[in-house]
XYZ file of C-alpha atoms in Angstrom:
561
model
C -25.209 1.521 5.775
C -27.510 3.366 3.406
C -27.614 2.685 -0.303
C -25.263 4.680 -2.479
C -26.415 7.964 -3.986
C -26.295 7.540 -7.775
C -25.272 10.234 -10.263
C -28.242 11.910 -11.938
C -29.504 10.276 -15.068
C -31.049 11.502 -18.298
C -32.634 9.721 -21.246
C -30.113 11.447 -23.529
C -27.132 9.921 -21.737
C -25.534 6.646 -22.638
C -26.099 3.683 -20.249
C -22.436 3.422 -19.351
C -21.237 6.723 -17.902
C -17.680 7.332 -16.724
C -18.293 8.181 -13.071
C -15.521 10.268 -11.538
C -15.668 11.148 -7.848
C -13.541 14.121 -6.834
C -12.849 14.446 -3.116
C -12.289 18.049 -2.090
C -13.894 21.325 -3.115
C -10.787 23.497 -3.162
C -8.844 24.879 -6.132
C -7.602 21.527 -7.433
C -10.878 19.689 -6.944
C -12.986 22.377 -8.617
C -10.590 22.819 -11.529
C -10.400 19.049 -12.092
C -14.201 18.831 -12.108
C -14.388 21.749 -14.538
C -11.914 20.303 -17.029
C -13.510 16.884 -16.843
C -17.053 18.089 -17.612
C -15.835 20.459 -20.342
C -13.460 17.927 -21.916
C -14.058 17.585 -25.719
C -15.002 13.942 -25.134
C -17.314 14.637 -22.201
C -20.425 13.749 -24.176
C -18.886 10.854 -26.100
C -17.647 9.242 -22.879
C -20.671 10.383 -20.880
C -18.524 11.823 -18.141
C -20.371 12.285 -14.836
C -18.556 13.959 -11.941
C -19.513 14.002 -8.253
C -17.674 16.481 -6.068
C -17.625 15.589 -2.364
C -17.021 18.494 0.017
C -17.483 18.606 3.773
C -17.569 22.353 4.467
C -18.117 24.284 1.217
C -16.516 25.304 -2.074
C -13.192 27.070 -1.399
C -13.676 26.656 2.367
C -9.998 26.136 3.246
C -6.673 27.472 1.845
C -8.113 27.939 -1.676
C -10.656 30.445 -0.459
C -8.179 32.254 1.781
C -5.137 31.880 -0.441
C -2.432 32.314 2.136
C 1.298 32.871 2.217
C 3.923 30.292 3.023
C 7.614 31.207 2.816
C 9.969 28.573 1.497
C 13.695 29.065 1.907
C 14.770 32.405 0.427
C 12.169 32.463 -2.335
C 8.992 34.477 -2.486
C 5.701 32.675 -2.751
C 2.388 33.700 -4.178
C -0.668 34.377 -2.057
C -3.952 36.244 -2.054
C -4.832 35.066 -5.565
C -1.493 36.216 -6.980
C -0.466 34.604 -10.289
C 3.009 34.558 -11.895
C 3.998 32.960 -15.165
C 7.735 32.523 -14.590
C 8.360 32.365 -10.853
C 8.511 28.554 -10.973
C 10.914 28.372 -13.900
C 13.637 26.996 -11.616
C 11.421 24.146 -10.362
C 10.472 20.716 -11.744
C 6.936 21.953 -12.387
C 7.791 25.029 -14.473
C 5.682 23.744 -17.394
C 2.681 23.447 -15.058
C 2.888 27.068 -13.968
C 3.494 28.399 -17.441
C 0.484 26.610 -18.854
C -1.669 27.486 -15.869
C -0.929 31.182 -16.196
C -2.109 31.053 -19.817
C -5.178 29.043 -18.844
C -6.079 31.672 -16.243
C -6.082 34.343 -18.935
C -8.265 32.153 -21.127
C -10.702 31.374 -18.317
C -10.993 35.042 -17.478
C -11.844 35.812 -21.106
C -14.659 33.237 -21.341
C -16.015 33.598 -17.794
C -15.856 37.394 -17.534
C -13.164 37.133 -14.910
C -12.511 40.852 -14.752
C -16.062 41.289 -13.447
C -16.898 37.947 -11.803
C -13.688 37.392 -9.840
C -11.465 40.459 -10.161
C -8.919 39.098 -12.642
C -6.374 41.783 -13.651
C -2.673 42.099 -14.492
C -0.438 43.713 -11.858
C 3.194 44.493 -11.047
C 5.143 42.997 -8.146
C 7.901 44.489 -5.996
C 10.370 43.057 -3.505
C 10.719 45.493 -0.613
C 13.235 45.602 2.219
C 11.948 47.394 5.267
C 12.562 47.759 8.981
C 13.210 50.200 11.810
C 15.868 52.796 11.012
C 15.791 52.302 7.237
C 15.497 55.157 4.724
C 13.886 55.199 1.298
C 16.168 53.367 -1.077
C 16.467 52.652 -4.760
C 15.026 50.188 -7.182
C 16.880 47.897 -9.492
C 17.633 50.867 -11.748
C 19.855 52.191 -8.938
C 17.868 55.188 -7.716
C 19.449 56.603 -4.563
C 17.810 57.767 -1.345
C 17.325 61.413 -0.483
C 16.554 64.514 -2.536
C 17.913 67.850 -3.631
C 18.274 70.797 -1.299
C 19.606 74.340 -1.122
C 20.895 75.661 -4.446
C 19.926 72.378 -6.123
C 16.197 73.004 -5.869
C 15.199 73.467 -2.278
C 13.016 71.554 0.032
C 10.111 70.905 -2.390
C 12.378 69.308 -4.958
C 13.742 67.072 -2.230
C 10.198 65.946 -1.389
C 9.479 65.262 -5.070
C 12.631 63.172 -5.302
C 11.622 61.269 -2.202
C 8.229 60.454 -3.792
C 9.980 59.266 -6.968
C 12.063 56.911 -4.820
C 9.003 55.261 -3.324
C 8.072 51.745 -4.556
C 4.557 53.132 -5.207
C 2.623 56.254 -4.322
C 0.822 54.581 -1.433
C 3.927 52.775 -0.075
C 5.210 55.781 1.841
C 6.322 54.491 5.249
C 9.646 55.751 6.593
C 10.662 52.145 7.275
C 11.064 51.465 3.535
C 14.584 50.544 2.433
C 15.677 49.101 -0.861
C 13.190 47.677 -3.352
C 13.132 46.259 -6.862
C 10.557 45.246 -9.447
C 10.242 41.475 -9.670
C 7.124 41.159 -11.803
C 5.377 43.130 -14.534
C 1.761 43.182 -15.712
C 2.739 40.858 -18.571
C 4.086 38.169 -16.197
C 1.888 38.725 -13.109
C -1.819 38.912 -12.422
C -4.310 38.453 -9.596
C -7.808 37.260 -8.909
C -10.160 36.848 -5.963
C -9.648 33.172 -5.048
C -13.021 32.520 -3.446
C -14.954 34.148 -6.260
C -12.835 32.474 -8.934
C -13.573 29.020 -7.622
C -17.293 29.693 -7.257
C -17.404 31.005 -10.817
C -15.551 27.957 -12.096
C -17.766 25.629 -10.061
C -20.941 27.255 -11.361
C -19.685 27.032 -14.955
C -19.007 23.321 -14.478
C -22.386 22.807 -12.834
C -24.114 24.433 -15.794
C -22.980 21.581 -18.051
C -25.335 19.180 -16.263
C -22.469 16.716 -15.737
C -21.485 17.758 -12.208
C -23.195 17.396 -8.882
C -22.063 18.480 -5.439
C -22.366 16.384 -2.266
C -21.803 18.920 0.483
C -21.935 18.271 4.181
C -20.498 14.801 3.644
C -17.148 13.575 4.906
C -15.202 11.336 2.532
C -14.089 8.542 4.831
C -12.503 5.903 2.640
C -12.396 4.046 -0.678
C -14.222 0.860 -1.642
C -12.347 -1.554 -3.927
C -13.462 -4.177 -6.408
C -13.131 -7.038 -3.966
C -15.814 -5.413 -1.808
C -13.404 -4.301 0.877
C -13.229 -0.751 2.176
C -10.146 1.113 3.365
C -11.204 3.870 5.688
C -10.288 5.882 8.757
C -12.606 4.981 11.621
C -12.215 8.383 13.191
C -11.134 11.702 11.672
C -8.593 12.256 14.438
C -8.515 9.284 16.809
C -7.533 10.193 20.366
C -4.569 7.808 20.281
C -3.124 9.348 17.150
C -4.876 7.658 14.259
C -3.994 8.916 10.849
C -1.898 11.664 12.419
C 0.269 8.958 13.954
C 0.337 7.102 10.640
C 1.250 10.284 8.826
C 4.151 11.084 11.098
C 5.656 7.645 10.773
C 4.125 5.553 13.541
C 3.922 1.963 12.171
C 0.409 0.999 11.128
C -0.222 -2.665 10.314
C -2.928 -3.331 7.688
C -6.084 -4.830 9.183
C -8.401 -6.730 6.839
C -11.997 -5.804 6.262
C -14.240 -8.710 5.330
C -16.222 -8.287 2.122
C -19.393 -9.088 3.984
C -19.039 -6.082 6.226
C -16.986 -7.479 9.113
C -13.969 -5.450 10.114
C -10.932 -5.467 12.310
C -9.813 -2.122 13.616
C -6.153 -1.275 13.948
C -5.982 0.336 17.429
C -2.732 2.147 16.659
C -3.822 3.732 13.428
C -7.596 3.808 13.708
C -7.877 2.409 10.176
C -9.784 -0.362 8.501
C -7.274 -1.667 5.982
C -7.846 -3.990 3.050
C -5.386 -6.393 1.512
C -2.848 -4.935 -0.882
C -4.037 -7.281 -3.645
C -7.315 -8.891 -4.532
C -7.723 -12.640 -4.375
C -6.916 -12.863 -8.110
C -3.540 -11.217 -7.547
C -4.425 -8.031 -9.428
C -4.101 -4.558 -8.054
C -7.199 -3.377 -6.175
C -9.438 -1.140 -8.284
C -11.461 1.682 -6.716
C -15.216 1.311 -7.156
C -16.563 3.940 -4.796
C -16.016 6.459 -2.004
C -17.375 5.945 1.496
C -19.085 9.105 2.763
C -20.553 10.066 6.096
C -22.904 12.924 6.875
C -20.682 15.294 8.835
C -23.304 17.349 10.654
C -21.111 20.380 9.926
C -23.520 21.822 7.338
C -26.859 20.412 6.148
C -25.992 17.512 3.805
C -27.086 18.554 0.303
C -26.670 17.719 -3.331
C -26.657 20.255 -6.119
C -28.386 18.275 -8.807
C -31.051 15.678 -9.375
C -32.909 13.618 -6.842
C -31.937 10.902 -4.399
C -33.513 7.488 -4.752
C -35.181 5.698 -1.865
C -32.558 4.493 0.554
C -29.915 6.980 -0.537
C -28.124 9.376 1.758
C -30.629 10.956 4.140
C -34.245 9.917 4.554
C -34.719 9.146 0.880
C -36.997 12.132 0.109
C -36.574 13.947 -3.168
C -33.852 16.587 -2.908
C -33.482 19.334 -5.504
C -31.317 22.424 -5.403
C -31.883 25.324 -7.763
C -29.633 28.340 -8.490
C -30.194 31.156 -6.024
C -31.690 33.914 -8.156
C -32.509 36.323 -5.359
C -31.146 39.901 -5.835
C -27.476 40.372 -5.058
C -26.784 42.118 -1.743
C -23.863 42.538 0.602
C -22.935 38.923 0.030
C -22.116 39.758 -3.594
C -18.542 39.019 -4.577
C -16.639 42.080 -3.278
C -14.627 42.734 -6.436
C -17.737 43.231 -8.592
C -18.617 46.800 -9.645
C -21.300 48.402 -7.455
C -24.918 48.374 -8.627
C -26.331 49.505 -10.976
C -23.285 49.233 -13.274
C -23.108 45.482 -12.656
C -26.868 45.212 -13.249
C -26.748 41.606 -12.041
C -25.689 40.664 -15.584
C -23.640 37.618 -14.586
C -24.983 34.648 -12.667
C -21.734 33.855 -10.830
C -21.210 36.912 -8.668
C -22.850 35.714 -5.476
C -20.630 34.538 -2.660
C -22.678 32.441 -0.207
C -21.557 28.934 0.513
C -23.224 26.859 -0.750
C -24.153 28.751 -3.940
C -27.492 26.954 -4.074
C -30.406 26.985 -1.709
C -32.737 24.157 -0.710
C -36.362 24.799 -1.644
C -38.775 24.872 1.257
C -40.343 21.517 0.483
C -39.205 18.092 -0.650
C -35.785 18.253 0.998
C -33.969 15.588 2.947
C -31.125 15.586 5.411
C -28.994 12.740 6.596
C -28.430 12.179 10.265
C -24.823 12.973 11.314
C -22.780 9.826 11.097
C -24.945 8.102 8.475
C -22.750 6.414 5.866
C -23.075 5.334 2.246
C -20.849 4.607 -0.750
C -20.765 6.827 -3.841
C -20.077 4.644 -6.916
C -16.958 5.567 -8.887
C -14.937 4.396 -11.874
C -12.191 6.869 -10.924
C -11.462 8.595 -7.598
C -9.503 11.868 -7.500
C -7.984 12.850 -4.167
C -7.835 16.661 -4.012
C -7.934 17.066 -0.262
C -5.247 19.744 0.167
C -3.765 19.899 3.630
C -5.853 16.858 4.559
C -4.043 14.653 2.017
C -2.406 12.774 4.830
C -5.784 11.459 5.908
C -6.581 10.429 2.326
C -3.410 8.323 2.358
C -5.145 6.169 4.949
C -7.718 5.162 2.347
C -5.181 3.224 0.321
C -4.296 -0.461 0.706
C -1.446 -1.220 3.060
C 1.241 -1.818 0.439
C 0.648 1.485 -1.372
C 3.342 4.101 -0.811
C 2.093 7.544 0.247
C 4.246 10.507 1.322
C 4.169 12.347 4.595
C 2.316 15.624 4.071
C 3.621 18.734 5.852
C 0.239 19.629 7.242
C 0.949 21.648 10.352
C 1.937 25.019 8.818
C -0.636 27.725 9.511
C -0.574 31.104 7.834
C -2.557 34.201 8.769
C -4.144 36.979 6.724
C -6.130 40.123 7.264
C -8.277 42.158 4.885
C -8.050 45.947 5.195
C -10.201 48.632 3.637
C -8.320 51.923 3.135
C -10.228 55.164 2.696
C -9.178 55.402 -0.973
C -8.251 52.516 -3.332
C -4.557 51.957 -3.925
C -2.834 50.967 -7.194
C -2.439 47.316 -8.196
C 1.099 46.662 -6.963
C 1.891 43.478 -5.045
C 4.482 43.849 -2.293
C 6.708 41.013 -1.150
C 8.248 42.464 2.006
C 11.243 41.513 4.093
C 10.694 43.353 7.355
C 13.495 43.331 9.918
C 13.164 44.727 13.424
C 15.911 42.895 15.409
C 15.639 40.479 17.026
C 12.363 39.832 15.176
C 11.574 39.532 11.490
C 8.489 38.913 9.346
C 7.923 38.487 5.595
C 4.434 39.765 4.853
C 2.890 40.018 1.385
C 0.416 42.756 0.473
C -2.076 42.635 -2.383
C -4.454 45.465 -3.323
C -7.676 44.136 -4.842
C -10.013 45.693 -7.408
C -12.785 46.036 -4.849
C -10.689 48.524 -2.858
C -9.670 46.048 -0.184
C -6.077 45.174 0.590
C -5.089 41.603 1.470
C -2.156 41.195 3.867
C -0.774 37.758 4.762
C 2.121 36.100 6.573
C 2.958 35.486 10.263
C 3.096 31.727 9.877
C 3.364 29.218 12.680
C 3.295 25.474 13.216
C 0.197 24.052 14.883
C -1.729 20.821 14.515
C -4.081 20.662 11.523
C -7.728 20.778 12.635
C -10.121 18.083 11.498
C -12.121 20.435 9.327
C -11.707 23.674 7.335
C -14.472 25.162 9.473
C -12.154 24.894 12.506
C -9.245 26.809 10.965
C -9.013 29.715 13.432
C -6.397 32.519 13.395
C -4.152 33.607 16.235
C -5.183 37.190 17.163
C -1.622 38.222 18.021
C -0.359 37.151 14.573
C -3.093 39.131 12.854
C -2.316 42.166 14.976
C 1.353 41.856 13.981
C 0.386 41.914 10.316
C -1.756 44.947 10.787
C 1.043 46.792 12.628
C 3.614 46.119 9.942
C 1.185 47.064 7.158
C 0.556 50.388 8.896
C 4.260 51.118 9.106
C 4.692 50.413 5.372
C 1.850 52.651 4.263
C -0.093 55.517 5.873
C -3.088 54.490 3.772
C -3.084 51.059 5.467
C -2.357 52.533 8.898
C -5.762 54.183 8.875
C -7.593 51.353 7.088
C -10.610 49.556 8.504
C -9.985 45.888 9.348
C -12.644 43.770 7.632
C -11.511 40.247 8.391
C -8.875 38.083 10.062
C -8.386 34.450 9.028
C -5.983 31.531 8.807
C -5.461 28.387 6.773
C -3.159 25.423 6.381
C -1.425 24.521 3.128
C -0.130 21.162 1.879
C 3.485 20.547 1.009
C 5.203 17.431 -0.387
C 8.896 17.727 -1.110
C 9.913 19.874 -4.045
C 6.958 19.248 -6.359
C 3.236 18.588 -6.142
C 1.632 15.162 -6.294
C -0.265 14.853 -9.569
C -1.245 11.667 -11.375
C -2.212 8.083 -10.785
C -1.472 6.546 -7.403
C 0.803 3.533 -7.814
C -0.243 0.126 -6.469
C -3.948 0.613 -7.118
C -6.177 1.173 -10.119
C -8.560 4.060 -10.593
C -7.175 6.427 -7.942
C -5.588 9.718 -8.938
C -4.252 12.573 -6.829
C -3.765 16.328 -7.071
C -2.263 17.975 -3.988
C 0.904 19.377 -2.472
C 0.956 22.663 -4.422
C 1.880 24.733 -1.320
C 0.836 28.345 -1.901
C 0.696 27.910 -5.672
C -2.571 25.998 -5.616
C -4.641 28.812 -7.105
C -2.049 29.495 -9.819
C -1.564 25.869 -10.775
C -5.124 24.647 -10.378
C -6.228 25.033 -14.052
C -3.218 23.164 -15.451
C -3.498 20.485 -12.745
C -7.185 20.017 -13.536
C -6.457 19.812 -17.259
C -3.611 17.308 -16.738
C -5.818 15.056 -14.569
C -8.698 15.283 -17.037
C -6.446 14.180 -19.885
C -5.104 11.299 -17.830
C -8.580 10.097 -16.926
C -10.251 10.579 -20.286
C -7.459 10.165 -22.835
C -4.980 8.009 -20.934
C -2.120 10.398 -21.577
C -1.054 14.007 -20.991
C -0.609 16.091 -24.124
C -1.129 19.647 -22.897
C 2.371 19.989 -21.421
C 5.615 18.197 -20.628
C 4.877 16.453 -17.352
C 8.209 14.648 -16.916
C 9.357 17.022 -14.182
C 6.545 16.194 -11.780
C 5.092 12.889 -13.031
C 6.551 9.441 -13.584
C 6.007 7.194 -16.593
C 2.482 6.083 -17.230
C 1.092 9.243 -15.626
C 1.936 8.117 -12.095
C 2.463 10.644 -9.315
C 6.042 11.434 -8.393
C 7.262 9.036 -5.699
C 11.047 9.487 -5.778
C 12.801 10.961 -2.790
C 10.251 10.066 -0.117
């Protein structure tokens, strides 16, 4: 095993940094890193954050921001934000604060330009074969005037007034009502938002990115490592463990010896150290994935670190923006390349032509940590296998896939989000439609249940589901019926009971978690990151009332599972 890559050092930093390793480069991981490195005590405590990501920033659900329908409620997708749609849930305070934080972030990061932040209205629409244009919540009726009452043209005008919006003109539209206003709802481009937030965090000099590395487990203070031996073992592995198959802890000797559990594919440490204290995390085991070239975003790697030990330095990509520019940004020359965060490539940084190093796929090392934050999204079930045997960890609903397509109509349409209930017996679908500032329209839905792939790079859509979305969108709007299809995609989202997992993991020291936000990950990412940063740095949460989703002492919610 290679020596551990150490966080970058500087003569101006204190000799005892607080090293936080965040696992996962999605919405929660990036937001947590941002609020850690921008915390008021970041310099005083010498906070250093390492973000470990296998595929790329916003590579999974956070970058695709999909739909998932729960019960009879509507859920946000496509970068949709709502201040009060979670008021009936235990995490209402989280959503309320997060909505405010989004507005603040947009004001300081130029969000209207860099990631398409804007207020918008939202409508609930009933549609289906045989329906006629209906009324909104103000009680407008279908149909128009005729004959002595104004003739055919007045009837057409009345029909237009009864539409949910000018561009929502399909004859399948039934009743509709306004469920969100520009004061309570907004939107952003998820992928560009997270890259902007990541770049802002990186600019502080307190964050580095380890990309192309798989987080495989956690090392504890007794020298033992708890890790999955295979991402998805043929006999079930962590999938079997996740779904309830008994997995007996198998000890790992401090000197490097190990005993594999054939049923679970795990190397498991004892639940307590020899002194009887709870195990404390001291590092994260990483392995070069071979999926993308293993890189870091800052500093150099010492001899014996991940890779061949050569100096590795990544600099911001300052080449002129081109068709990879964030699609919401105004076209040149009005943008004039005035903001450094508008480029979309993943990663956002290039490797200079000389002095680079790459690790061989499968090569392992341990990244030192004082605190480990698990922000692995739909892969949270695997992260549960990195905890000692006695630690309780919930089953993550990981097998729910949602599809989305991106359409480009001939002319831009107004910023109105549609939450549609489309009935065509015996079939039904609940798509959601979001016009974006760049002129594209994001359509999502058509969920199904399939096994979670081992990597975000393997999240492939079902062509038939995407075609279904396109067909329904075309029936709802003639503008979308003739639109060019730019992209089809799919993602998996994490779900844990009726509230997300946020806070310290019980039974161990130095391990925190932020996951299980379902489709509200983009919305709730700023508040989740702020909450976790306060827990880690201050030892308590003061930015909101966390009693609805967190237990005493800042521990993650563990009741009911």
